[in-house]
Amino acid sequence: MNLSGKTEVYGIVGYPVKHSLSPVFQNALFEHFSLDAVYVPFEVKPDSFKEAFLGLKALGVKGVNITVPFKERAFELCDLSDEPSKVIRAVNTVKFTDRIEGYNTDWIGFLRALRELEKELEGKKVLVLGAGGTAKAVVYALSQEECYTYIFNRTYERAIELARNFSAQVVKRPEDVLDDADIIINTTSVGLSDDDPPLFDYQMLRDHHIVFDVIYRSTPLVKTALKKGAKAQNGLSMLIYQGMESFRIWTGLEAPVSVAINSLSDYVLS
Ligand code: ATR
């Protein structure tokens, strides 16, 4: 890496952010195109977020990804934002020009990743587990594809709130709609550790199911689905696709997905 006075700075803002894989593959994309640019992690304490975020613009940083827990607060601080982020009310991509431009690429990253498992999404019945920030982008994407969406969440009221905004249906237990569902998507943090109590009895999965977990490791949900003959995938491809779309917004360049995947080969979690 050759840094100079002209090197453009990009990064990711989150808390925590030390384990983020985005710097690994975003720098690989810059290198692939021989761009004089670097992508760095910015770990920001929640009570300093506004100061830090506005400071990035003042410092001449060109663009950042925004991750947990700042996506909603970043949206509020943008001067303009794209249509999806206005609906989702959160941004994960910011471009600093003379103004602060906000974008949401989580939903498109999710859709591209899901389409690797199932091309035809219209009319599919989808069970979404969770009703947090990630679930909002996922449910937005599913509404764009005209899927029929069920939402299950530990905190019922949050599921009601999300379902109301996207004409989805809330379920009290995943088991209630499991047989009927074509696609099951985990957006919760359950599965980050193998010891997490499961969201439902994963032995109920069948080979007709398509399972997508936004966590980018092989969770018990994904492992059991594969054992049952279902199609299943973890969230690594969603992470890559959302990042490639951010890269396109910043640079106008379409990066080959293989460059991102190869750069992560030493980092993929089992
Ligand atoms: P993110 O932006 O990553 O989606 P979030 O907005 O904090 O993060 O949402 C986390 C989601 O995981 C929520 O749906 C949360 O359920 P609650 O709304 O009930 O908090 C879900 N979640 C986290 N830990 C969970 C657990 N142990 N069991 C079930 N759901 C859990």
PDB file of C-alpha atoms and ligand atoms in Angstrom:
ATOM      1  CA  MET A   1       0.000   0.000   0.000  1.00  0.00           C
ATOM      2  CA  ASN A   2       1.421   3.392  -1.015  1.00  0.00           C
ATOM      3  CA  LEU A   3      -0.134   6.250   0.918  1.00  0.00           C
ATOM      4  CA  SER A   4       0.469   9.788  -0.267  1.00  0.00           C
ATOM      5  CA  GLY A   5      -0.862  13.288   0.301  1.00  0.00           C
ATOM      6  CA  LYS A   6      -3.509  12.540  -2.318  1.00  0.00           C
ATOM      7  CA  THR A   7      -4.741   9.256  -0.857  1.00  0.00           C
ATOM      8  CA  GLU A   8      -8.514   9.292  -0.439  1.00  0.00           C
ATOM      9  CA  VAL A   9      -9.828   8.055   2.903  1.00  0.00           C
ATOM     10  CA  TYR A  10     -12.873   5.811   3.348  1.00  0.00           C
ATOM     11  CA  GLY A  11     -13.914   3.784   6.353  1.00  0.00           C
ATOM     12  CA  ILE A  12     -16.474   2.140   8.557  1.00  0.00           C
ATOM     13  CA  VAL A  13     -18.016   3.774  11.628  1.00  0.00           C
ATOM     14  CA  GLY A  14     -19.420   1.537  14.343  1.00  0.00           C
ATOM     15  CA  TYR A  15     -19.151   0.432  17.939  1.00  0.00           C
ATOM     16  CA  PRO A  16     -17.604  -2.060  18.178  1.00  0.00           C
ATOM     17  CA  VAL A  17     -15.895  -2.295  14.812  1.00  0.00           C
ATOM     18  CA  LYS A  18     -12.564  -4.044  15.455  1.00  0.00           C
ATOM     19  CA  HIS A  19     -13.758  -7.375  14.045  1.00  0.00           C
ATOM     20  CA  SER A  20     -15.312  -5.893  10.906  1.00  0.00           C
ATOM     21  CA  LEU A  21     -14.385  -7.625   7.644  1.00  0.00           C
ATOM     22  CA  SER A  22     -15.237  -4.551   5.558  1.00  0.00           C
ATOM     23  CA  PRO A  23     -11.694  -3.039   5.681  1.00  0.00           C
ATOM     24  CA  VAL A  24     -10.297  -6.322   4.335  1.00  0.00           C
ATOM     25  CA  PHE A  25     -12.401  -6.553   1.205  1.00  0.00           C
ATOM     26  CA  GLN A  26     -12.868  -2.819   0.555  1.00  0.00           C
ATOM     27  CA  ASN A  27      -9.082  -2.342   0.475  1.00  0.00           C
ATOM     28  CA  ALA A  28      -8.839  -5.341  -1.877  1.00  0.00           C
ATOM     29  CA  LEU A  29     -11.335  -3.610  -4.190  1.00  0.00           C
ATOM     30  CA  PHE A  30      -9.308  -0.367  -4.137  1.00  0.00           C
ATOM     31  CA  GLU A  31      -6.168  -2.340  -4.930  1.00  0.00           C
ATOM     32  CA  HIS A  32      -7.902  -4.231  -7.743  1.00  0.00           C
ATOM     33  CA  PHE A  33      -8.615  -0.940  -9.514  1.00  0.00           C
ATOM     34  CA  SER A  34      -5.247   0.596  -8.469  1.00  0.00           C
ATOM     35  CA  LEU A  35      -7.058   3.459  -6.751  1.00  0.00           C
ATOM     36  CA  ASP A  36      -5.118   5.772  -4.446  1.00  0.00           C
ATOM     37  CA  ALA A  37      -7.503   5.164  -1.571  1.00  0.00           C
ATOM     38  CA  VAL A  38      -7.589   3.462   1.801  1.00  0.00           C
ATOM     39  CA  TYR A  39     -10.434   2.105   3.960  1.00  0.00           C
ATOM     40  CA  VAL A  40     -10.028   2.209   7.746  1.00  0.00           C
ATOM     41  CA  PRO A  41     -12.081   1.308  10.837  1.00  0.00           C
ATOM     42  CA  PHE A  42     -13.409   4.164  12.984  1.00  0.00           C
ATOM     43  CA  GLU A  43     -14.587   2.922  16.349  1.00  0.00           C
ATOM     44  CA  VAL A  44     -16.702   5.704  17.849  1.00  0.00           C
ATOM     45  CA  LYS A  45     -18.229   5.741  21.325  1.00  0.00           C
ATOM     46  CA  PRO A  46     -21.986   6.282  21.093  1.00  0.00           C
ATOM     47  CA  ASP A  47     -21.969   9.652  22.895  1.00  0.00           C
ATOM     48  CA  SER A  48     -19.370  11.027  20.429  1.00  0.00           C
ATOM     49  CA  PHE A  49     -21.155   9.908  17.275  1.00  0.00           C
ATOM     50  CA  LYS A  50     -22.485  13.233  16.025  1.00  0.00           C
ATOM     51  CA  GLU A  51     -19.172  14.998  16.589  1.00  0.00           C
ATOM     52  CA  ALA A  52     -17.239  12.184  14.906  1.00  0.00           C
ATOM     53  CA  PHE A  53     -19.629  11.888  11.963  1.00  0.00           C
ATOM     54  CA  LEU A  54     -19.627  15.602  11.140  1.00  0.00           C
ATOM     55  CA  GLY A  55     -15.864  15.618  11.730  1.00  0.00           C
ATOM     56  CA  LEU A  56     -15.387  13.062   8.949  1.00  0.00           C
ATOM     57  CA  LYS A  57     -16.793  15.540   6.463  1.00  0.00           C
ATOM     58  CA  ALA A  58     -14.609  18.335   7.838  1.00  0.00           C
ATOM     59  CA  LEU A  59     -11.544  16.086   7.502  1.00  0.00           C
ATOM     60  CA  GLY A  60     -12.284  15.407   3.842  1.00  0.00           C
ATOM     61  CA  VAL A  61     -13.082  11.720   4.255  1.00  0.00           C
ATOM     62  CA  LYS A  62     -14.754  10.629   1.001  1.00  0.00           C
ATOM     63  CA  GLY A  63     -17.174   8.026   2.264  1.00  0.00           C
ATOM     64  CA  VAL A  64     -17.997   5.634   5.072  1.00  0.00           C
ATOM     65  CA  ASN A  65     -20.048   2.608   5.859  1.00  0.00           C
ATOM     66  CA  ILE A  66     -22.118   2.922   8.991  1.00  0.00           C
ATOM     67  CA  THR A  67     -22.782  -0.080  11.162  1.00  0.00           C
ATOM     68  CA  VAL A  68     -24.406  -0.964  14.478  1.00  0.00           C
ATOM     69  CA  PRO A  69     -25.506   1.045  16.448  1.00  0.00           C
ATOM     70  CA  PHE A  70     -25.373   4.197  14.306  1.00  0.00           C
ATOM     71  CA  LYS A  71     -27.399   3.541  11.129  1.00  0.00           C
ATOM     72  CA  GLU A  72     -30.503   5.400  12.321  1.00  0.00           C
ATOM     73  CA  ARG A  73     -28.591   8.353  13.782  1.00  0.00           C
ATOM     74  CA  ALA A  74     -26.524   8.681  10.598  1.00  0.00           C
ATOM     75  CA  PHE A  75     -29.722   8.824   8.548  1.00  0.00           C
ATOM     76  CA  GLU A  76     -30.922  11.765  10.632  1.00  0.00           C
ATOM     77  CA  LEU A  77     -27.668  13.667   9.991  1.00  0.00           C
ATOM     78  CA  CYS A  78     -27.646  13.293   6.183  1.00  0.00           C
ATOM     79  CA  ASP A  79     -28.517  16.282   3.964  1.00  0.00           C
ATOM     80  CA  LEU A  80     -30.121  13.988   1.384  1.00  0.00           C
ATOM     81  CA  SER A  81     -30.835  10.276   1.201  1.00  0.00           C
ATOM     82  CA  ASP A  82     -32.003   7.679  -1.319  1.00  0.00           C
ATOM     83  CA  GLU A  83     -35.559   6.319  -1.404  1.00  0.00           C
ATOM     84  CA  PRO A  84     -34.873   2.961   0.343  1.00  0.00           C
ATOM     85  CA  SER A  85     -33.120   4.639   3.266  1.00  0.00           C
ATOM     86  CA  LYS A  86     -36.075   7.005   3.656  1.00  0.00           C
ATOM     87  CA  VAL A  87     -38.388   4.002   4.062  1.00  0.00           C
ATOM     88  CA  ILE A  88     -35.973   1.984   6.221  1.00  0.00           C
ATOM     89  CA  ARG A  89     -34.976   5.183   8.095  1.00  0.00           C
ATOM     90  CA  ALA A  90     -31.372   4.009   8.324  1.00  0.00           C
ATOM     91  CA  VAL A  91     -28.234   4.390   6.197  1.00  0.00           C
ATOM     92  CA  ASN A  92     -25.239   2.071   5.971  1.00  0.00           C
ATOM     93  CA  THR A  93     -23.414   4.065   3.282  1.00  0.00           C
ATOM     94  CA  VAL A  94     -22.481   7.745   3.306  1.00  0.00           C
ATOM     95  CA  LYS A  95     -20.796   9.765   0.590  1.00  0.00           C
ATOM     96  CA  PHE A  96     -19.313  13.111   1.574  1.00  0.00           C
ATOM     97  CA  THR A  97     -19.419  15.724  -1.185  1.00  0.00           C
ATOM     98  CA  ASP A  98     -20.311  19.340  -0.490  1.00  0.00           C
ATOM     99  CA  ARG A  99     -23.250  17.660   1.203  1.00  0.00           C
ATOM    100  CA  ILE A 100     -23.736  14.468   3.230  1.00  0.00           C
ATOM    101  CA  GLU A 101     -25.419  11.855   1.030  1.00  0.00           C
ATOM    102  CA  GLY A 102     -26.969   8.808   2.696  1.00  0.00           C
ATOM    103  CA  TYR A 103     -27.760   5.458   1.090  1.00  0.00           C
ATOM    104  CA  ASN A 104     -28.981   2.084   2.224  1.00  0.00           C
ATOM    105  CA  THR A 105     -27.341  -0.862   0.473  1.00  0.00           C
ATOM    106  CA  ASP A 106     -28.161  -3.521   3.110  1.00  0.00           C
ATOM    107  CA  TRP A 107     -31.422  -4.379   1.405  1.00  0.00           C
ATOM    108  CA  ILE A 108     -29.851  -4.781  -2.040  1.00  0.00           C
ATOM    109  CA  GLY A 109     -26.974  -6.813  -0.568  1.00  0.00           C
ATOM    110  CA  PHE A 110     -29.505  -9.068   1.084  1.00  0.00           C
ATOM    111  CA  LEU A 111     -31.535  -9.501  -2.127  1.00  0.00           C
ATOM    112  CA  ARG A 112     -28.496 -10.352  -4.255  1.00  0.00           C
ATOM    113  CA  ALA A 113     -27.374 -12.902  -1.679  1.00  0.00           C
ATOM    114  CA  LEU A 114     -30.841 -14.452  -1.367  1.00  0.00           C
ATOM    115  CA  ARG A 115     -31.164 -14.685  -5.157  1.00  0.00           C
ATOM    116  CA  GLU A 116     -28.119 -16.963  -5.160  1.00  0.00           C
ATOM    117  CA  LEU A 117     -30.355 -19.463  -3.358  1.00  0.00           C
ATOM    118  CA  GLU A 118     -33.672 -18.681  -5.098  1.00  0.00           C
ATOM    119  CA  LYS A 119     -34.123 -16.637  -8.266  1.00  0.00           C
ATOM    120  CA  GLU A 120     -37.911 -16.408  -8.247  1.00  0.00           C
ATOM    121  CA  LEU A 121     -39.010 -14.522  -5.140  1.00  0.00           C
ATOM    122  CA  GLU A 122     -42.363 -13.050  -6.139  1.00  0.00           C
ATOM    123  CA  GLY A 123     -45.218 -14.564  -4.147  1.00  0.00           C
ATOM    124  CA  LYS A 124     -42.915 -16.631  -1.936  1.00  0.00           C
ATOM    125  CA  LYS A 125     -43.883 -17.026   1.717  1.00  0.00           C
ATOM    126  CA  VAL A 126     -41.061 -15.811   3.918  1.00  0.00           C
ATOM    127  CA  LEU A 127     -40.645 -16.116   7.666  1.00  0.00           C
ATOM    128  CA  VAL A 128     -38.410 -13.372   9.064  1.00  0.00           C
ATOM    129  CA  LEU A 129     -36.965 -13.997  12.521  1.00  0.00           C
ATOM    130  CA  GLY A 130     -36.294 -10.698  14.316  1.00  0.00           C
ATOM    131  CA  ALA A 131     -37.561  -7.135  14.073  1.00  0.00           C
ATOM    132  CA  GLY A 132     -34.448  -4.999  14.627  1.00  0.00           C
ATOM    133  CA  GLY A 133     -32.449  -2.811  12.259  1.00  0.00           C
ATOM    134  CA  THR A 134     -31.363  -5.628   9.954  1.00  0.00           C
ATOM    135  CA  ALA A 135     -34.898  -6.996   9.797  1.00  0.00           C
ATOM    136  CA  LYS A 136     -36.115  -3.612   8.531  1.00  0.00           C
ATOM    137  CA  ALA A 137     -33.802  -3.746   5.495  1.00  0.00           C
ATOM    138  CA  VAL A 138     -34.724  -7.403   4.898  1.00  0.00           C
ATOM    139  CA  VAL A 139     -38.488  -6.819   5.127  1.00  0.00           C
ATOM    140  CA  TYR A 140     -38.163  -3.775   2.843  1.00  0.00           C
ATOM    141  CA  ALA A 141     -36.336  -5.941   0.261  1.00  0.00           C
ATOM    142  CA  LEU A 142     -38.994  -8.647   0.493  1.00  0.00           C
ATOM    143  CA  SER A 143     -41.757  -6.072   0.028  1.00  0.00           C
ATOM    144  CA  GLN A 144     -40.005  -4.856  -3.157  1.00  0.00           C
ATOM    145  CA  GLU A 145     -40.109  -8.443  -4.458  1.00  0.00           C
ATOM    146  CA  GLU A 146     -43.770  -8.866  -3.505  1.00  0.00           C
ATOM    147  CA  CYS A 147     -43.144 -11.707  -1.106  1.00  0.00           C
ATOM    148  CA  TYR A 148     -45.675 -12.638   1.540  1.00  0.00           C
ATOM    149  CA  THR A 149     -43.868 -11.939   4.811  1.00  0.00           C
ATOM    150  CA  TYR A 150     -44.385 -13.338   8.302  1.00  0.00           C
ATOM    151  CA  ILE A 151     -42.465 -11.769  11.175  1.00  0.00           C
ATOM    152  CA  PHE A 152     -41.567 -13.451  14.439  1.00  0.00           C
ATOM    153  CA  ASN A 153     -39.783 -11.516  17.180  1.00  0.00           C
ATOM    154  CA  ARG A 154     -38.997 -12.176  20.829  1.00  0.00           C
ATOM    155  CA  THR A 155     -40.462  -8.765  21.659  1.00  0.00           C
ATOM    156  CA  TYR A 156     -43.897  -8.995  20.089  1.00  0.00           C
ATOM    157  CA  GLU A 157     -44.593  -5.234  19.988  1.00  0.00           C
ATOM    158  CA  ARG A 158     -41.517  -4.634  17.825  1.00  0.00           C
ATOM    159  CA  ALA A 159     -42.776  -7.227  15.327  1.00  0.00           C
ATOM    160  CA  ILE A 160     -46.181  -5.494  15.233  1.00  0.00           C
ATOM    161  CA  GLU A 161     -44.543  -2.137  14.545  1.00  0.00           C
ATOM    162  CA  LEU A 162     -42.400  -3.514  11.692  1.00  0.00           C
ATOM    163  CA  ALA A 163     -45.267  -5.509  10.171  1.00  0.00           C
ATOM    164  CA  ARG A 164     -47.518  -2.437  10.160  1.00  0.00           C
ATOM    165  CA  ASN A 165     -45.063  -0.485   8.019  1.00  0.00           C
ATOM    166  CA  PHE A 166     -44.700  -3.224   5.395  1.00  0.00           C
ATOM    167  CA  SER A 167     -48.087  -5.035   5.405  1.00  0.00           C
ATOM    168  CA  ALA A 168     -46.511  -8.163   6.831  1.00  0.00           C
ATOM    169  CA  GLN A 169     -48.119 -10.610   9.237  1.00  0.00           C
ATOM    170  CA  VAL A 170     -46.916 -11.184  12.788  1.00  0.00           C
ATOM    171  CA  VAL A 171     -46.690 -14.707  14.181  1.00  0.00           C
ATOM    172  CA  LYS A 172     -46.486 -15.664  17.847  1.00  0.00           C
ATOM    173  CA  ARG A 173     -44.297 -18.734  17.241  1.00  0.00           C
ATOM    174  CA  PRO A 174     -42.131 -19.642  14.205  1.00  0.00           C
ATOM    175  CA  GLU A 175     -43.607 -23.174  14.369  1.00  0.00           C
ATOM    176  CA  ASP A 176     -47.052 -21.764  13.482  1.00  0.00           C
ATOM    177  CA  VAL A 177     -46.030 -21.012   9.876  1.00  0.00           C
ATOM    178  CA  LEU A 178     -42.980 -23.183   9.340  1.00  0.00           C
ATOM    179  CA  ASP A 179     -44.691 -25.773   7.132  1.00  0.00           C
ATOM    180  CA  ASP A 180     -46.223 -23.027   5.040  1.00  0.00           C
ATOM    181  CA  ALA A 181     -43.009 -20.989   4.639  1.00  0.00           C
ATOM    182  CA  ASP A 182     -40.794 -21.302   1.552  1.00  0.00           C
ATOM    183  CA  ILE A 183     -37.980 -19.178   2.934  1.00  0.00           C
ATOM    184  CA  ILE A 184     -36.742 -18.599   6.508  1.00  0.00           C
ATOM    185  CA  ILE A 185     -34.452 -15.683   7.327  1.00  0.00           C
ATOM    186  CA  ASN A 186     -32.670 -15.102  10.609  1.00  0.00           C
ATOM    187  CA  THR A 187     -31.914 -11.434  11.275  1.00  0.00           C
ATOM    188  CA  THR A 188     -31.335 -11.828  15.023  1.00  0.00           C
ATOM    189  CA  SER A 189     -28.024 -12.301  16.787  1.00  0.00           C
ATOM    190  CA  VAL A 190     -29.071 -15.797  17.853  1.00  0.00           C
ATOM    191  CA  GLY A 191     -26.453 -18.216  16.498  1.00  0.00           C
ATOM    192  CA  LEU A 192     -23.435 -15.963  16.983  1.00  0.00           C
ATOM    193  CA  SER A 193     -22.518 -18.557  19.579  1.00  0.00           C
ATOM    194  CA  ASP A 194     -23.297 -22.277  19.138  1.00  0.00           C
ATOM    195  CA  ASP A 195     -24.613 -22.270  22.706  1.00  0.00           C
ATOM    196  CA  ASP A 196     -27.421 -19.772  22.015  1.00  0.00           C
ATOM    197  CA  PRO A 197     -30.850 -21.276  22.719  1.00  0.00           C
ATOM    198  CA  PRO A 198     -32.440 -21.835  19.263  1.00  0.00           C
ATOM    199  CA  LEU A 199     -35.295 -19.635  18.016  1.00  0.00           C
ATOM    200  CA  PHE A 200     -37.359 -22.774  17.310  1.00  0.00           C
ATOM    201  CA  ASP A 201     -36.771 -26.497  16.939  1.00  0.00           C
ATOM    202  CA  TYR A 202     -34.502 -26.570  13.874  1.00  0.00           C
ATOM    203  CA  GLN A 203     -35.226 -30.299  13.449  1.00  0.00           C
ATOM    204  CA  MET A 204     -38.558 -29.155  11.985  1.00  0.00           C
ATOM    205  CA  LEU A 205     -36.782 -27.834   8.866  1.00  0.00           C
ATOM    206  CA  ARG A 206     -37.500 -29.721   5.623  1.00  0.00           C
ATOM    207  CA  ASP A 207     -35.729 -30.096   2.298  1.00  0.00           C
ATOM    208  CA  HIS A 208     -38.156 -27.705   0.566  1.00  0.00           C
ATOM    209  CA  HIS A 209     -37.030 -24.844   2.817  1.00  0.00           C
ATOM    210  CA  ILE A 210     -34.577 -22.140   1.848  1.00  0.00           C
ATOM    211  CA  VAL A 211     -32.708 -20.776   4.861  1.00  0.00           C
ATOM    212  CA  PHE A 212     -30.730 -17.553   5.014  1.00  0.00           C
ATOM    213  CA  ASP A 213     -28.878 -16.387   8.121  1.00  0.00           C
ATOM    214  CA  VAL A 214     -27.464 -12.849   8.186  1.00  0.00           C
ATOM    215  CA  ILE A 215     -24.769 -13.968  10.650  1.00  0.00           C
ATOM    216  CA  TYR A 216     -21.589 -14.681   8.708  1.00  0.00           C
ATOM    217  CA  ARG A 217     -20.612 -17.955  10.244  1.00  0.00           C
ATOM    218  CA  SER A 218     -22.130 -21.426   9.954  1.00  0.00           C
ATOM    219  CA  THR A 219     -24.801 -21.138  12.615  1.00  0.00           C
ATOM    220  CA  PRO A 220     -26.682 -24.112  14.073  1.00  0.00           C
ATOM    221  CA  LEU A 221     -29.674 -22.941  11.979  1.00  0.00           C
ATOM    222  CA  VAL A 222     -27.682 -23.143   8.714  1.00  0.00           C
ATOM    223  CA  LYS A 223     -25.954 -26.397   9.674  1.00  0.00           C
ATOM    224  CA  THR A 224     -29.215 -28.131  10.563  1.00  0.00           C
ATOM    225  CA  ALA A 225     -30.931 -26.842   7.411  1.00  0.00           C
ATOM    226  CA  LEU A 226     -28.145 -28.291   5.248  1.00  0.00           C
ATOM    227  CA  LYS A 227     -28.346 -31.597   7.100  1.00  0.00           C
ATOM    228  CA  LYS A 228     -32.077 -31.703   6.364  1.00  0.00           C
ATOM    229  CA  GLY A 229     -31.392 -31.247   2.643  1.00  0.00           C
ATOM    230  CA  ALA A 230     -32.547 -27.616   2.542  1.00  0.00           C
ATOM    231  CA  LYS A 231     -30.706 -24.869   0.665  1.00  0.00           C
ATOM    232  CA  ALA A 232     -28.989 -22.605   3.190  1.00  0.00           C
ATOM    233  CA  GLN A 233     -26.464 -19.818   3.310  1.00  0.00           C
ATOM    234  CA  ASN A 234     -24.847 -17.588   5.900  1.00  0.00           C
ATOM    235  CA  GLY A 235     -24.562 -13.786   5.690  1.00  0.00           C
ATOM    236  CA  LEU A 236     -21.086 -13.429   4.213  1.00  0.00           C
ATOM    237  CA  SER A 237     -22.381 -12.873   0.680  1.00  0.00           C
ATOM    238  CA  MET A 238     -24.844 -10.239   1.975  1.00  0.00           C
ATOM    239  CA  LEU A 239     -21.937  -8.435   3.645  1.00  0.00           C
ATOM    240  CA  ILE A 240     -19.934  -8.546   0.422  1.00  0.00           C
ATOM    241  CA  TYR A 241     -22.797  -7.428  -1.832  1.00  0.00           C
ATOM    242  CA  GLN A 242     -23.805  -4.508   0.403  1.00  0.00           C
ATOM    243  CA  GLY A 243     -20.150  -3.421   0.430  1.00  0.00           C
ATOM    244  CA  MET A 244     -19.773  -3.760  -3.329  1.00  0.00           C
ATOM    245  CA  GLU A 245     -22.806  -1.537  -3.783  1.00  0.00           C
ATOM    246  CA  SER A 246     -21.257   1.034  -1.384  1.00  0.00           C
ATOM    247  CA  PHE A 247     -18.052   0.847  -3.435  1.00  0.00           C
ATOM    248  CA  ARG A 248     -20.063   1.494  -6.615  1.00  0.00           C
ATOM    249  CA  ILE A 249     -21.727   4.540  -5.007  1.00  0.00           C
ATOM    250  CA  TRP A 250     -18.338   5.977  -3.989  1.00  0.00           C
ATOM    251  CA  THR A 251     -16.328   5.188  -7.117  1.00  0.00           C
ATOM    252  CA  GLY A 252     -18.797   4.414  -9.917  1.00  0.00           C
ATOM    253  CA  LEU A 253     -16.963   1.101 -10.424  1.00  0.00           C
ATOM    254  CA  GLU A 254     -18.510  -2.383 -10.515  1.00  0.00           C
ATOM    255  CA  ALA A 255     -16.128  -4.685  -8.704  1.00  0.00           C
ATOM    256  CA  PRO A 256     -15.893  -8.414  -9.487  1.00  0.00           C
ATOM    257  CA  VAL A 257     -17.285 -10.363  -6.547  1.00  0.00           C
ATOM    258  CA  SER A 258     -14.359 -12.820  -6.744  1.00  0.00           C
ATOM    259  CA  VAL A 259     -11.924 -10.079  -5.659  1.00  0.00           C
ATOM    260  CA  ALA A 260     -13.883  -9.534  -2.437  1.00  0.00           C
ATOM    261  CA  ILE A 261     -14.362 -13.247  -1.784  1.00  0.00           C
ATOM    262  CA  ASN A 262     -10.695 -14.093  -2.340  1.00  0.00           C
ATOM    263  CA  SER A 263      -9.558 -11.316   0.001  1.00  0.00           C
ATOM    264  CA  LEU A 264     -11.627 -12.862   2.793  1.00  0.00           C
ATOM    265  CA  SER A 265     -10.424 -16.433   2.405  1.00  0.00           C
ATOM    266  CA  ASP A 266      -8.243 -16.210   5.529  1.00  0.00           C
ATOM    267  CA  TYR A 267     -10.980 -14.596   7.585  1.00  0.00           C
ATOM    268  CA  VAL A 268     -14.042 -16.724   6.989  1.00  0.00           C
ATOM    269  CA  LEU A 269     -15.408 -17.945  10.274  1.00  0.00           C
ATOM    270  CA  SER A 270     -16.464 -21.525  10.760  1.00  0.00           C
TER     271      SER A 270
HETATM  272  P1  ATR B   1     -29.627  -5.318  14.316  1.00  0.00           P
HETATM  273  O1  ATR B   1     -29.456  -3.902  13.823  1.00  0.00           O
HETATM  274  O2  ATR B   1     -28.370  -6.153  14.173  1.00  0.00           O
HETATM  275  O3  ATR B   1     -30.818  -5.987  13.720  1.00  0.00           O
HETATM  276  P2  ATR B   1     -31.090  -4.830  16.744  1.00  0.00           P
HETATM  277  O4  ATR B   1     -31.828  -3.722  16.093  1.00  0.00           O
HETATM  278  O5  ATR B   1     -30.581  -4.657  18.138  1.00  0.00           O
HETATM  279  O6  ATR B   1     -29.805  -5.228  15.891  1.00  0.00           O
HETATM  280  O7  ATR B   1     -32.006  -6.153  16.671  1.00  0.00           O
HETATM  281  C1  ATR B   1     -31.618  -7.365  17.212  1.00  0.00           C
HETATM  282  C2  ATR B   1     -32.685  -8.415  16.923  1.00  0.00           C
HETATM  283  O8  ATR B   1     -32.250  -9.667  17.466  1.00  0.00           O
HETATM  284  C3  ATR B   1     -34.022  -8.121  17.567  1.00  0.00           C
HETATM  285  O9  ATR B   1     -35.050  -8.677  16.765  1.00  0.00           O
HETATM  286  C4  ATR B   1     -33.898  -8.886  18.896  1.00  0.00           C
HETATM  287  O10 ATR B   1     -35.134  -9.224  19.492  1.00  0.00           O
HETATM  288  P3  ATR B   1     -35.848  -8.172  20.517  1.00  0.00           P
HETATM  289  O11 ATR B   1     -36.543  -7.161  19.655  1.00  0.00           O
HETATM  290  O12 ATR B   1     -36.775  -9.019  21.290  1.00  0.00           O
HETATM  291  O13 ATR B   1     -34.740  -7.565  21.350  1.00  0.00           O
HETATM  292  C5  ATR B   1     -33.208 -10.122  18.421  1.00  0.00           C
HETATM  293  N1  ATR B   1     -32.531 -10.858  19.492  1.00  0.00           N
HETATM  294  C6  ATR B   1     -31.357 -10.540  20.073  1.00  0.00           C
HETATM  295  N2  ATR B   1     -31.031 -11.459  21.001  1.00  0.00           N
HETATM  296  C7  ATR B   1     -32.032 -12.381  21.004  1.00  0.00           C
HETATM  297  C8  ATR B   1     -32.294 -13.597  21.736  1.00  0.00           C
HETATM  298  N3  ATR B   1     -31.444 -14.051  22.648  1.00  0.00           N
HETATM  299  N4  ATR B   1     -33.420 -14.298  21.441  1.00  0.00           N
HETATM  300  C9  ATR B   1     -34.291 -13.861  20.514  1.00  0.00           C
HETATM  301  N5  ATR B   1     -34.098 -12.727  19.789  1.00  0.00           N
HETATM  302  C10 ATR B   1     -32.993 -12.006  20.031  1.00  0.00           C
END
